[in-house]
Short mmCIF file of C-alpha atoms in Angstrom, two decimals:
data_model
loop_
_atom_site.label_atom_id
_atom_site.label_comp_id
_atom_site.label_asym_id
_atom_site.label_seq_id
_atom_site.Cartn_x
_atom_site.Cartn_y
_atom_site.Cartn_z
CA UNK A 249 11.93 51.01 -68.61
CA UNK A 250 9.28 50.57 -70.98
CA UNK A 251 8.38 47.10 -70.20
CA UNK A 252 6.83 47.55 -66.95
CA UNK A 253 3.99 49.57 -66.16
CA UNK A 254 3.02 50.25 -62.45
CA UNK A 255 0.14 52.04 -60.51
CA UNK A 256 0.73 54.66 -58.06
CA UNK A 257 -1.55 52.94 -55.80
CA UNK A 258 0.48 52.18 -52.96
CA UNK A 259 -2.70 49.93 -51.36
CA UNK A 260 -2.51 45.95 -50.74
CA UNK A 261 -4.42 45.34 -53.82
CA UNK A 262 -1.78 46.96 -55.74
CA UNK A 263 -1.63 45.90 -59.42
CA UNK A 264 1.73 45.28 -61.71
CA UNK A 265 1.43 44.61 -65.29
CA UNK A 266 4.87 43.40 -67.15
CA UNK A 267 5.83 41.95 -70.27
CA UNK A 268 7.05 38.33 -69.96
CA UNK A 269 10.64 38.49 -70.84
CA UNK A 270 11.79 34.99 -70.77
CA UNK A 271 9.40 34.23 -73.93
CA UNK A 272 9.59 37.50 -75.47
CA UNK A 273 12.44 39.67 -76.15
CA UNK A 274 10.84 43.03 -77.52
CA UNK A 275 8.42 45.25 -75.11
CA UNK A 276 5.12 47.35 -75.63
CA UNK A 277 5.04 51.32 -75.90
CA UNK A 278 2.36 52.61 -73.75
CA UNK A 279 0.20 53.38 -76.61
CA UNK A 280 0.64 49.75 -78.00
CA UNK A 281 -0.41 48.78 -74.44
CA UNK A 282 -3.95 50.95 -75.18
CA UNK A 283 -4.65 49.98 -78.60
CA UNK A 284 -4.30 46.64 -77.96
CA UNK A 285 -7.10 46.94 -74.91
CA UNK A 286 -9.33 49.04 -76.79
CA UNK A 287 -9.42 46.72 -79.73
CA UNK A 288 -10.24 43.92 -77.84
CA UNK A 289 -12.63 45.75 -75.31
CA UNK A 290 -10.94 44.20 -72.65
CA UNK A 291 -9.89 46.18 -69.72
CA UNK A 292 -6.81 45.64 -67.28
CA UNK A 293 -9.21 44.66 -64.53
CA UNK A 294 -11.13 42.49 -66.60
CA UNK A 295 -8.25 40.64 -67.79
CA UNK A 296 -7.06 40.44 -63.78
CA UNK A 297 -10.13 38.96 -62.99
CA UNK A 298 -11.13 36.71 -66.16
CA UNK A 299 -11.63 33.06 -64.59
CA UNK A 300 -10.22 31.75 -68.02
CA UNK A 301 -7.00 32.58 -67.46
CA UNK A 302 -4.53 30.25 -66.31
CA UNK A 303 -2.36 31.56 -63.15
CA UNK A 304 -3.40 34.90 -64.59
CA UNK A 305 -1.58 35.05 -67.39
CA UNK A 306 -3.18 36.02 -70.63
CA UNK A 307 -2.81 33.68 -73.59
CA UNK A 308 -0.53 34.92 -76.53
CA UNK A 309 -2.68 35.88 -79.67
CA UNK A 310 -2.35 37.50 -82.81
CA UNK A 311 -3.65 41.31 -81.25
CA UNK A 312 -1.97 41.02 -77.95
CA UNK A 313 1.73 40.15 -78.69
CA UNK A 314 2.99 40.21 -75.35
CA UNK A 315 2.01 37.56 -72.35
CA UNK A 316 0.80 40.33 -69.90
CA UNK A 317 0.90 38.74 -66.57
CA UNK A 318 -1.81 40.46 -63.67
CA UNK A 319 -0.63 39.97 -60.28
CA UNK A 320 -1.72 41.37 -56.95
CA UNK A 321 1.55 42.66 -55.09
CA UNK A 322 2.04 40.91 -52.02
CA UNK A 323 -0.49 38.22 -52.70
CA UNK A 324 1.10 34.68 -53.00
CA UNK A 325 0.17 31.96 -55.19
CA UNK A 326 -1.81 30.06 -53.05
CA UNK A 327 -3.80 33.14 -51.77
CA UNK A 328 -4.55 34.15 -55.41
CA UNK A 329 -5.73 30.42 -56.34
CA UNK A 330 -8.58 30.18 -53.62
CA UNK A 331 -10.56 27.31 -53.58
CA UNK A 332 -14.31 28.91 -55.11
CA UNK A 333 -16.49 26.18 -53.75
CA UNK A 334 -16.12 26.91 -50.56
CA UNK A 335 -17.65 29.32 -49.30
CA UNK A 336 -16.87 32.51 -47.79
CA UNK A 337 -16.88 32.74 -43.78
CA UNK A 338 -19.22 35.76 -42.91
CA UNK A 339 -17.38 37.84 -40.79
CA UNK A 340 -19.48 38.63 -36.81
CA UNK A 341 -20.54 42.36 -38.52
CA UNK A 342 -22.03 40.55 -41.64
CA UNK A 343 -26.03 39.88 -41.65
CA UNK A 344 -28.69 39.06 -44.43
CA UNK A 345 -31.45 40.90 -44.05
CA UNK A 346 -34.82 40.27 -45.39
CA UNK A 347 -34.72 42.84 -47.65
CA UNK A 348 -31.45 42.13 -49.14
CA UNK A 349 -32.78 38.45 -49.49
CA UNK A 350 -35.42 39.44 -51.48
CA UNK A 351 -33.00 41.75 -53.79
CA UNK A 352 -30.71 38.77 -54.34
CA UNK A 353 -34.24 36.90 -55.42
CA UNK A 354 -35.01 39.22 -57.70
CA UNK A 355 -31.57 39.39 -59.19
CA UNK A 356 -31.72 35.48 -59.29
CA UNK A 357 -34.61 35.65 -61.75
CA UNK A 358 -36.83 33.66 -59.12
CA UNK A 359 -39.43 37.49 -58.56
CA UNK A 360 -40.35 39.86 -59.98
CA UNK A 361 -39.68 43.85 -58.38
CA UNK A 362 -43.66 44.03 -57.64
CA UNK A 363 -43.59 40.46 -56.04
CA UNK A 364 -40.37 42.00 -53.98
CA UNK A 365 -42.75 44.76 -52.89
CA UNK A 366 -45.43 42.99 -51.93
CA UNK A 367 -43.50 40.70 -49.49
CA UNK A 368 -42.10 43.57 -48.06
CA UNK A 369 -45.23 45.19 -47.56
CA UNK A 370 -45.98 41.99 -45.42
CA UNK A 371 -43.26 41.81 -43.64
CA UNK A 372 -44.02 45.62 -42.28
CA UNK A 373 -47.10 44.39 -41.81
CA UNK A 374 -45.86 41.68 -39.57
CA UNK A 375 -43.62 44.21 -37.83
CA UNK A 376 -46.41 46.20 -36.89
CA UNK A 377 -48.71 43.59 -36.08
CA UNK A 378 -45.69 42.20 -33.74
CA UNK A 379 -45.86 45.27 -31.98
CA UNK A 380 -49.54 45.23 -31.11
CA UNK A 381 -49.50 41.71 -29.84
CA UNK A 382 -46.29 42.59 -27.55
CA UNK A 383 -48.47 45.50 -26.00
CA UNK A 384 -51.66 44.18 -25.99
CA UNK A 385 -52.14 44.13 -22.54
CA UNK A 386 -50.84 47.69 -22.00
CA UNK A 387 -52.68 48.99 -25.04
CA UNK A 388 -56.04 47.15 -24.08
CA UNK A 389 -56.38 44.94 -26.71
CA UNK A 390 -57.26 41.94 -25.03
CA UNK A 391 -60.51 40.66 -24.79
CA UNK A 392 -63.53 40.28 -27.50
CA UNK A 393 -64.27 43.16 -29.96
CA UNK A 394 -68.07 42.04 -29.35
CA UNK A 395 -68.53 41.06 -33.21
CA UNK A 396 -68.74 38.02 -35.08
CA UNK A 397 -66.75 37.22 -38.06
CA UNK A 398 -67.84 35.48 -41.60
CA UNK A 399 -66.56 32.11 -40.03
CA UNK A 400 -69.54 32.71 -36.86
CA UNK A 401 -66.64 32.93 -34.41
CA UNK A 402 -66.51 35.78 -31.93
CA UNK A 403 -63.55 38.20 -32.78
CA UNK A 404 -61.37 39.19 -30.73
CA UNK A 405 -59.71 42.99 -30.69
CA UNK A 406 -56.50 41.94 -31.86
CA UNK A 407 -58.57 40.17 -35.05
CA UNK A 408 -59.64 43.40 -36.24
CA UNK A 409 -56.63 45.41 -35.84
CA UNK A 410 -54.51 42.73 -37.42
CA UNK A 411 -57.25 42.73 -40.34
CA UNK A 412 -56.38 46.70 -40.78
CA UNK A 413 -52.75 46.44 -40.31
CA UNK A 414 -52.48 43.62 -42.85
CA UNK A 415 -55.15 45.34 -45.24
CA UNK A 416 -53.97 48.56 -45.49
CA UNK A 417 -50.21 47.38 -45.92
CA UNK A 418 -51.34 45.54 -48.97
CA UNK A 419 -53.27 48.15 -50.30
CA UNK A 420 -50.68 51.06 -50.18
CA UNK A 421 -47.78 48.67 -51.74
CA UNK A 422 -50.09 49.63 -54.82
CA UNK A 423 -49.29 46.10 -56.42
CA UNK A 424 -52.25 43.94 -55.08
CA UNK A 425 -55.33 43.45 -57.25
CA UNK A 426 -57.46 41.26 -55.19
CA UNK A 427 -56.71 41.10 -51.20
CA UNK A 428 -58.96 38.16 -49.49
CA UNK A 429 -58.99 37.81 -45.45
CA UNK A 430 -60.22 35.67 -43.48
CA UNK A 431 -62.14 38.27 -41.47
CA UNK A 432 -63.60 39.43 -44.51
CA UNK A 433 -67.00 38.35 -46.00
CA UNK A 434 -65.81 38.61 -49.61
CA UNK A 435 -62.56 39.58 -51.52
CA UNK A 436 -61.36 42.92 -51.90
CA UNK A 437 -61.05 44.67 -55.23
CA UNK A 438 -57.76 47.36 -54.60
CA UNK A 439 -58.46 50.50 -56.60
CA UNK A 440 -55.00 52.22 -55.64
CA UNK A 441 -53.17 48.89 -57.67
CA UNK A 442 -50.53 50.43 -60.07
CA UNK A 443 -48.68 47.19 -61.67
CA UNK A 444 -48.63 43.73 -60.44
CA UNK A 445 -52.29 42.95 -59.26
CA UNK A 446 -51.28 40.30 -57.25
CA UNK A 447 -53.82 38.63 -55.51
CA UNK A 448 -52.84 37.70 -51.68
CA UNK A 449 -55.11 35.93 -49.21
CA UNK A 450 -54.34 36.14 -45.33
CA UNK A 451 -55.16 34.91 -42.12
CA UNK A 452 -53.71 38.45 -40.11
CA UNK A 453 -53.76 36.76 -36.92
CA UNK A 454 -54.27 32.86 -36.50
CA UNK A 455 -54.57 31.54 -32.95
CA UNK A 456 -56.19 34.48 -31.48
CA UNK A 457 -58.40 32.57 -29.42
CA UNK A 458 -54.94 32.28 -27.31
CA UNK A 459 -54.05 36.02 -27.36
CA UNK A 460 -54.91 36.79 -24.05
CA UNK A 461 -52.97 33.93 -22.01
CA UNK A 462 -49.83 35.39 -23.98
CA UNK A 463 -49.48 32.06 -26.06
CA UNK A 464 -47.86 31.79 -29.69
CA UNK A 465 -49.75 33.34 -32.87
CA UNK A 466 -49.24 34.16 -36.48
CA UNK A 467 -49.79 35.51 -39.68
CA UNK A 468 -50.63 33.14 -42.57
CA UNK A 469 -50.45 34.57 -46.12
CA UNK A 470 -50.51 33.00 -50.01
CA UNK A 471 -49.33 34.64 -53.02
CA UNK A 472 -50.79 33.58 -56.54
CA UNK A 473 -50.65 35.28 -60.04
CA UNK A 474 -51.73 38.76 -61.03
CA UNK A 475 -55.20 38.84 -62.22
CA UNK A 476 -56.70 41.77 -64.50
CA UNK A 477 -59.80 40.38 -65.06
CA UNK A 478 -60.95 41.14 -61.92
CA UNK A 479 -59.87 45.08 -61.80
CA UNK A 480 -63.11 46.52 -63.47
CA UNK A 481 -64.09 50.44 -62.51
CA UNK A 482 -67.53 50.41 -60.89
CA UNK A 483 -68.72 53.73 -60.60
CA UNK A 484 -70.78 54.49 -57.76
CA UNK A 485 -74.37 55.48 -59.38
CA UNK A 486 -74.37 51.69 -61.20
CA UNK A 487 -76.82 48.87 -60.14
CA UNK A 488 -75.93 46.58 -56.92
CA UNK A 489 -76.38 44.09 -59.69
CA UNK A 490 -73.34 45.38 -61.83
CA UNK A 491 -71.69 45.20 -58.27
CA UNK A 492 -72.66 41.78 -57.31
CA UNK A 493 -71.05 40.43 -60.79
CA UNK A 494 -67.46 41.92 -59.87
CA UNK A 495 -67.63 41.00 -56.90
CA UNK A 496 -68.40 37.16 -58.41
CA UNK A 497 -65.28 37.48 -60.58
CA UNK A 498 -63.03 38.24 -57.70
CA UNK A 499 -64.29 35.35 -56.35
CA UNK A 500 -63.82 32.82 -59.00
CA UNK A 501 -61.02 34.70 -59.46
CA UNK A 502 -59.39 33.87 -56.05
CA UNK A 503 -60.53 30.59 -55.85
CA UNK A 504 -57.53 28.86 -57.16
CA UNK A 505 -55.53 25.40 -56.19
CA UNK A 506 -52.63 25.84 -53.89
CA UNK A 507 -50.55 24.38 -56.89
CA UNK A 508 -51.07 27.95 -58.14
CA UNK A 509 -49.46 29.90 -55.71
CA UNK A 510 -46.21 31.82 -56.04
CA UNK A 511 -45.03 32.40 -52.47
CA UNK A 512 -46.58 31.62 -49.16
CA UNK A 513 -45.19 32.34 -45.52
CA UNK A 514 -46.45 32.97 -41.72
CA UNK A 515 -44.88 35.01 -39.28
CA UNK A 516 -44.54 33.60 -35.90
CA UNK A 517 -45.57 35.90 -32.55
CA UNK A 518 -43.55 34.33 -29.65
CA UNK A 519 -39.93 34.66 -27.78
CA UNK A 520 -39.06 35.40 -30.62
CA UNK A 521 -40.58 37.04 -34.25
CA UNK A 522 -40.23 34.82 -36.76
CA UNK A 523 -40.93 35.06 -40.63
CA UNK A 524 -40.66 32.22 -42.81
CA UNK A 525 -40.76 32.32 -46.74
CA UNK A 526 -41.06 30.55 -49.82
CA UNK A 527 -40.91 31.74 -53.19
CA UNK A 528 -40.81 28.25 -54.64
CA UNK A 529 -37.11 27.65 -54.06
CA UNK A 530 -36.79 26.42 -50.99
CA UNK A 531 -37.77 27.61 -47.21
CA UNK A 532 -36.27 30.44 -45.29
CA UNK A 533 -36.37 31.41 -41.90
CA UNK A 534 -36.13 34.77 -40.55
CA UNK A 535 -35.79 36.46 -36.91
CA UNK A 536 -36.42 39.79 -35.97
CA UNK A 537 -33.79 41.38 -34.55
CA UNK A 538 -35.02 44.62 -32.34
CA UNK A 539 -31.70 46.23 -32.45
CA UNK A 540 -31.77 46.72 -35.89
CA UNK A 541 -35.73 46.20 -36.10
CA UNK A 542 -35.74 44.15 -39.32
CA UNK A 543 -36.14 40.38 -39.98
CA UNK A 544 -32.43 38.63 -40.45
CA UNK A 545 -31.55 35.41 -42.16
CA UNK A 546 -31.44 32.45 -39.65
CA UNK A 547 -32.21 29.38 -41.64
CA UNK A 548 -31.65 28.52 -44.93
CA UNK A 549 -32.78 25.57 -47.37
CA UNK A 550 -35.11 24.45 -43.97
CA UNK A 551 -35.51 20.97 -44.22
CA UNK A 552 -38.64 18.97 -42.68
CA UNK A 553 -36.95 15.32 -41.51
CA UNK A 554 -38.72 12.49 -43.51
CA UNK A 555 -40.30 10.77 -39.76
CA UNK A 556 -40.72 12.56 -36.52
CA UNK A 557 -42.05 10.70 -32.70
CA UNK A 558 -44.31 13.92 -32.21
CA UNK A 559 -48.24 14.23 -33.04
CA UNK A 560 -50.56 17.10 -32.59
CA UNK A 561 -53.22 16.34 -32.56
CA UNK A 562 -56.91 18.29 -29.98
CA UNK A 563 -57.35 14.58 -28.76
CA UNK A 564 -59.96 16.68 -26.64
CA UNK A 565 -62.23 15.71 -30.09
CA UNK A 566 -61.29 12.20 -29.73
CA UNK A 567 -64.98 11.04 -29.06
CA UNK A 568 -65.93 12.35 -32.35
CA UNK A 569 -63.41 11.20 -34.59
CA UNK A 570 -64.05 8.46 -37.41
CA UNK A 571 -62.88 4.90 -36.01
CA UNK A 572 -60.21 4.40 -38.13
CA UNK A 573 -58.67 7.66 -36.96
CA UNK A 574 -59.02 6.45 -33.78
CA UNK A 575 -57.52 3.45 -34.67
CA UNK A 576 -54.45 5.43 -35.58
CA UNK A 577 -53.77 7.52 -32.33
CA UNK A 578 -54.24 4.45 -30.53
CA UNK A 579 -51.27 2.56 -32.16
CA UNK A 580 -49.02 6.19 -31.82
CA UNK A 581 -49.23 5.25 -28.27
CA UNK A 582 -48.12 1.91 -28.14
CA UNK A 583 -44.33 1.46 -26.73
CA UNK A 584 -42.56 0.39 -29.90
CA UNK A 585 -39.94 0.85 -28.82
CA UNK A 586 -41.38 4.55 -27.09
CA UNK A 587 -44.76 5.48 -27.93
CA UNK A 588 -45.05 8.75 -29.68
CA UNK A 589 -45.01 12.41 -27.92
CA UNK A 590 -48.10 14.89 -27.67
CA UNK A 591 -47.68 18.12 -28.66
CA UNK A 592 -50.83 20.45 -28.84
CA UNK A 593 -50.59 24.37 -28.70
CA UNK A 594 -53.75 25.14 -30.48
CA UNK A 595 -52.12 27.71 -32.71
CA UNK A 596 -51.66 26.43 -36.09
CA UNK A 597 -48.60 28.95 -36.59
CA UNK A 598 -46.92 28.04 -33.86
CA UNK A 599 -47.61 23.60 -34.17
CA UNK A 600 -46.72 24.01 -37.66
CA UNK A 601 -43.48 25.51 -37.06
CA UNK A 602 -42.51 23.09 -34.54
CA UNK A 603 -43.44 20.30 -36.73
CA UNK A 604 -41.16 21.95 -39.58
CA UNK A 605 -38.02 21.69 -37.35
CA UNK A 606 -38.60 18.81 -35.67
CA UNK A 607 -40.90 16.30 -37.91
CA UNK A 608 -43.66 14.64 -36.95
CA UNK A 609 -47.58 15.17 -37.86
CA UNK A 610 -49.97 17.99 -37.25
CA UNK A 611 -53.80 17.23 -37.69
CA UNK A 612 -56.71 18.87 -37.77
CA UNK A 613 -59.43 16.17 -39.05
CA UNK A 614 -63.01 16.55 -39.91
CA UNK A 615 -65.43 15.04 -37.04
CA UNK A 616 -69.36 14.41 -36.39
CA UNK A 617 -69.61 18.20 -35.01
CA UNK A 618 -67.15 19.50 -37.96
CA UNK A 619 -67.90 17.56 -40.90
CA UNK A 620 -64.69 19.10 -43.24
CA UNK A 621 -62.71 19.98 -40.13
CA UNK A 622 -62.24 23.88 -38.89
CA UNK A 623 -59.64 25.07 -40.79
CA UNK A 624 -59.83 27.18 -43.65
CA UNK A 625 -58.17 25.83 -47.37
CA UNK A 626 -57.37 29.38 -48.91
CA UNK A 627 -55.63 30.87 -45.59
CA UNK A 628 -54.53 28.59 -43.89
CA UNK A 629 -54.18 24.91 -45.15
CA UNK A 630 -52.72 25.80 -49.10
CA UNK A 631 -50.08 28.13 -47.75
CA UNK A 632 -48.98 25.50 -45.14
CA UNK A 633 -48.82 23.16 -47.39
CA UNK A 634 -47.23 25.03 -49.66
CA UNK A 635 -44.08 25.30 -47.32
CA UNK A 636 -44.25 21.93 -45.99
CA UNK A 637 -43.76 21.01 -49.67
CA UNK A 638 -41.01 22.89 -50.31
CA UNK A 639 -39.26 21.90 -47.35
CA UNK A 640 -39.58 18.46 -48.04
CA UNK A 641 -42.56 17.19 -46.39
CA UNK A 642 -46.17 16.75 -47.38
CA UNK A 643 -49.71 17.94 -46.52
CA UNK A 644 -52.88 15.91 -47.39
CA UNK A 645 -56.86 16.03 -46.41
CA UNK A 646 -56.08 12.65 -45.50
CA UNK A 647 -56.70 11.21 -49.24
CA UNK A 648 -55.28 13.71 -51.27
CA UNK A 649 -52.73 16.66 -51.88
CA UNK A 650 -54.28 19.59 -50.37
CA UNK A 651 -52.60 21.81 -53.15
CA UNK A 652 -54.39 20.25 -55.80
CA UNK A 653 -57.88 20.52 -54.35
CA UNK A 654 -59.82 23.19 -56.06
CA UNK A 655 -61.74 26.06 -54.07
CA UNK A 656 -65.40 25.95 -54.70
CA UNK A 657 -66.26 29.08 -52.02
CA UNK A 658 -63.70 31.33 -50.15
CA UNK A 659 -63.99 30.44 -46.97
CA UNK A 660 -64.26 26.77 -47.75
CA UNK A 661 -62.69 24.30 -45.08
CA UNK A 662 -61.02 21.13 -45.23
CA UNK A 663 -59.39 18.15 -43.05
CA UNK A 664 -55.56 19.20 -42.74
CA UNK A 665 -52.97 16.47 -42.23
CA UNK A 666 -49.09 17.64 -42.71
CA UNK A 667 -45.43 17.13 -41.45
CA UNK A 668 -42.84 14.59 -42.31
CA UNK A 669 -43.72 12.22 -45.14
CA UNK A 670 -43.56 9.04 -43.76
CA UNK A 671 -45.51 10.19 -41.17
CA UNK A 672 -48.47 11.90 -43.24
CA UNK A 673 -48.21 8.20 -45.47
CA UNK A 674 -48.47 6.48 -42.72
CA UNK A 675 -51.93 8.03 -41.54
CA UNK A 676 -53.54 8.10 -45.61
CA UNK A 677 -52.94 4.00 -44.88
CA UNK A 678 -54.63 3.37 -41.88
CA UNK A 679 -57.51 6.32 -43.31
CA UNK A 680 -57.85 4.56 -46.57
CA UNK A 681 -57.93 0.85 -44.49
#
């Protein structure tokens, strides 16, 4: 019978094409079949899977005479017509890694391959530097290296490691033009960059001052645009003066509003390793699993809620604070109806994080000993706010949006105030009182 046509495949997905006889009385030779697909460039499994057919049947035209009707044998009606908006249940077996994240990113249009790179080049950085915080007892790594860093604060052993780890993951991506640390005096020019020239700033290990009592730290990085200004060849018999000019560009370079930046993340050192990610759609939150030893997809589209009952604030500062400041952890306190909860780990990583799942308000405001705060804008408050943004929150130096302030030196500091917007709102009132 020349009117049906039928694959050998004897599998579930089995597929029949036949002419439909109750509209049409004459049938296709094989070779009409194939002249009619090749002049349309359509192929049977297109045609099977085109979402502009109705019930999968193709509509009569003037090149394909027949209705050709594409059905799966031993699929029913109802199983063929699944419902696309809902979506697929994973099955146990089924993970999201990291990696495959940032593939589907990249397919999505929302990176660039050298931007994929680079975050994974930070994510093995965070790996590694995972490692070294887990062993740092065993390996000797607690303790004070015995030097002090730009910032005039002692560092520790971990500090410098981190600093490598983080540095030299960066640099052998070979698609970073400008690398700035925290630990560093000045940005770093990468010779080795081959495309990209992203530049990425980093604090490689925030909270360090709590390494040794085995308490929660991180990684804070910031992604902005590639920069070729900055990517000059010095050779090695030209003037310090020649030098001190690059290095000046780098800087100015760098210096750029949080508004600028193209992804920003931390990764999290406690029970658990955790990496969260923003590449300007949203927030993402990633564990590391140890069996497999790569960051998996836990939390998607994170959400900040609008107000939150907790503040962190070091009220050890209290006596320092400006009076209206004052004025505003006294009132958290007040029963009305419950007065707000305390929350203070001293490890911006891991309060921010909290404060990201469960609202509320982190602080860390200027005072008569610090008179812009501690914290630094580049590496730590931009990329925080950054995320906080983009989960739906807000960060502010108490009378503006810390994204929009502009650098004027690299390691410049500023008051940080972020979490849930009706909390961060509600302390810019009583500030600007």
């Amino acid at each position: 019978m020349v009117g049906a046509i039928q694959t050998t495949s004897s599998s579930s997905h089995q597929l029949l094409f036949s002419t439909n006889s109750a509209h049409h009385h004459h049938s296709l030779s094989s070779s009409s079949y194939a002249t009619a697909f090749s002049s349309r460039l359509i192929s049977p499994f297109h045609l099977c899977n085109s979402r502009t057919r109705h019930n999968n049947v193709i509509n009569n035209d003037t090149t394909v005479r027949a209705g050709i009707k594409c059905t799966a044998v031993g699929t029913t009606a109802s199983e063929a017509n699944v419902d696309t908006k809902k979506k697929k249940k994973k099955n146990g077996f089924e993970i999201e890694t990291l990696t495959s994240w940032l593939l589907q990113q990249e397919k999505a249009g929302n990176i660039d391959a050298e931007l994929t790179i680079v975050l994974s080049s930070i994510s093995m950085a965070c790996k590694q530097i995972a490692s070294l915080v887990q062993r740092a007892s065993i390996s000797n790594l607690t303790g004070v290296q015995g030097a002090v860093n730009i910032q005039g604060e002692d560092q520790k052993k971990l500090d410098v490691v981190s600093n490598e780890v983080f540095s030299n993951c960066l640099r052998s991506s070979g698609r970073t033009g400008i690398i700035a640390s925290e630990e560093e005096d000045v940005p770093v020019a990468v010779e080795e960059s081959y495309s990209g020239n992203y530049i990425v700033v980093f604090d490689p290990l925030d909270g360090s001052s709590n390494i040794d009592a085995a308490v929660s730290t991180g990684s804070i990085f910031g992604i902005y645009s590639p920069n070729d200004e900055c990517l000059a060849d010095v050779d090695d018999d030209q003037e310090d003066s020649t030098l001190d000019q690059v290095e000046q560009k780098c800087i100015v370079n760098v210096c750029q509003p949080g508004s600028n930046l193209l992804a920003a993340g931390y990764c999290m050192y406690s029970s658990s390793v955790i990496f969260v990610l923003s590449v300007g759609k949203g927030v993402f939150s990633f564990t590391l699993d140890p069996m497999y030893g790569e960051f998996v997809l836990t939390q998607e589209n994170v959400r900040i809620p609008k107000a939150g009952k907790i503040y962190s604030f070091n009220e050890g500062n209290y006596q320092l604070w400006d009076e209206k400041l004052k004025k505003y952890i006294d009132d958290l306190k007040v029963p009305n109806p419950k007065p707000y909860s305390a929350r203070y780990i001293g490890s911006l990583v891991g309060d921010f994080h909290r404060t990201l799942l469960y609202g509320g308000i982190y602080g860390y405001p200027s005072d008569k000993k610090s008179k812009n705060g501690k914290l630094r804008l580049l590496y730590e408050c931009a990329p925080m706010s950054f995320l906080v943004e983009q989960a739906g929150g807000k960060g502010s130096d108490g009378h503006q949006r810390v994204l929009d302030i502009q650098p004027v030196e690299i390691h410049q500091r500023v008051p940080l105030y972020i979490g849930s917007v009706e909390e961060v709102e509600k302390l810019e009132k009583y500030l600007a009182a």
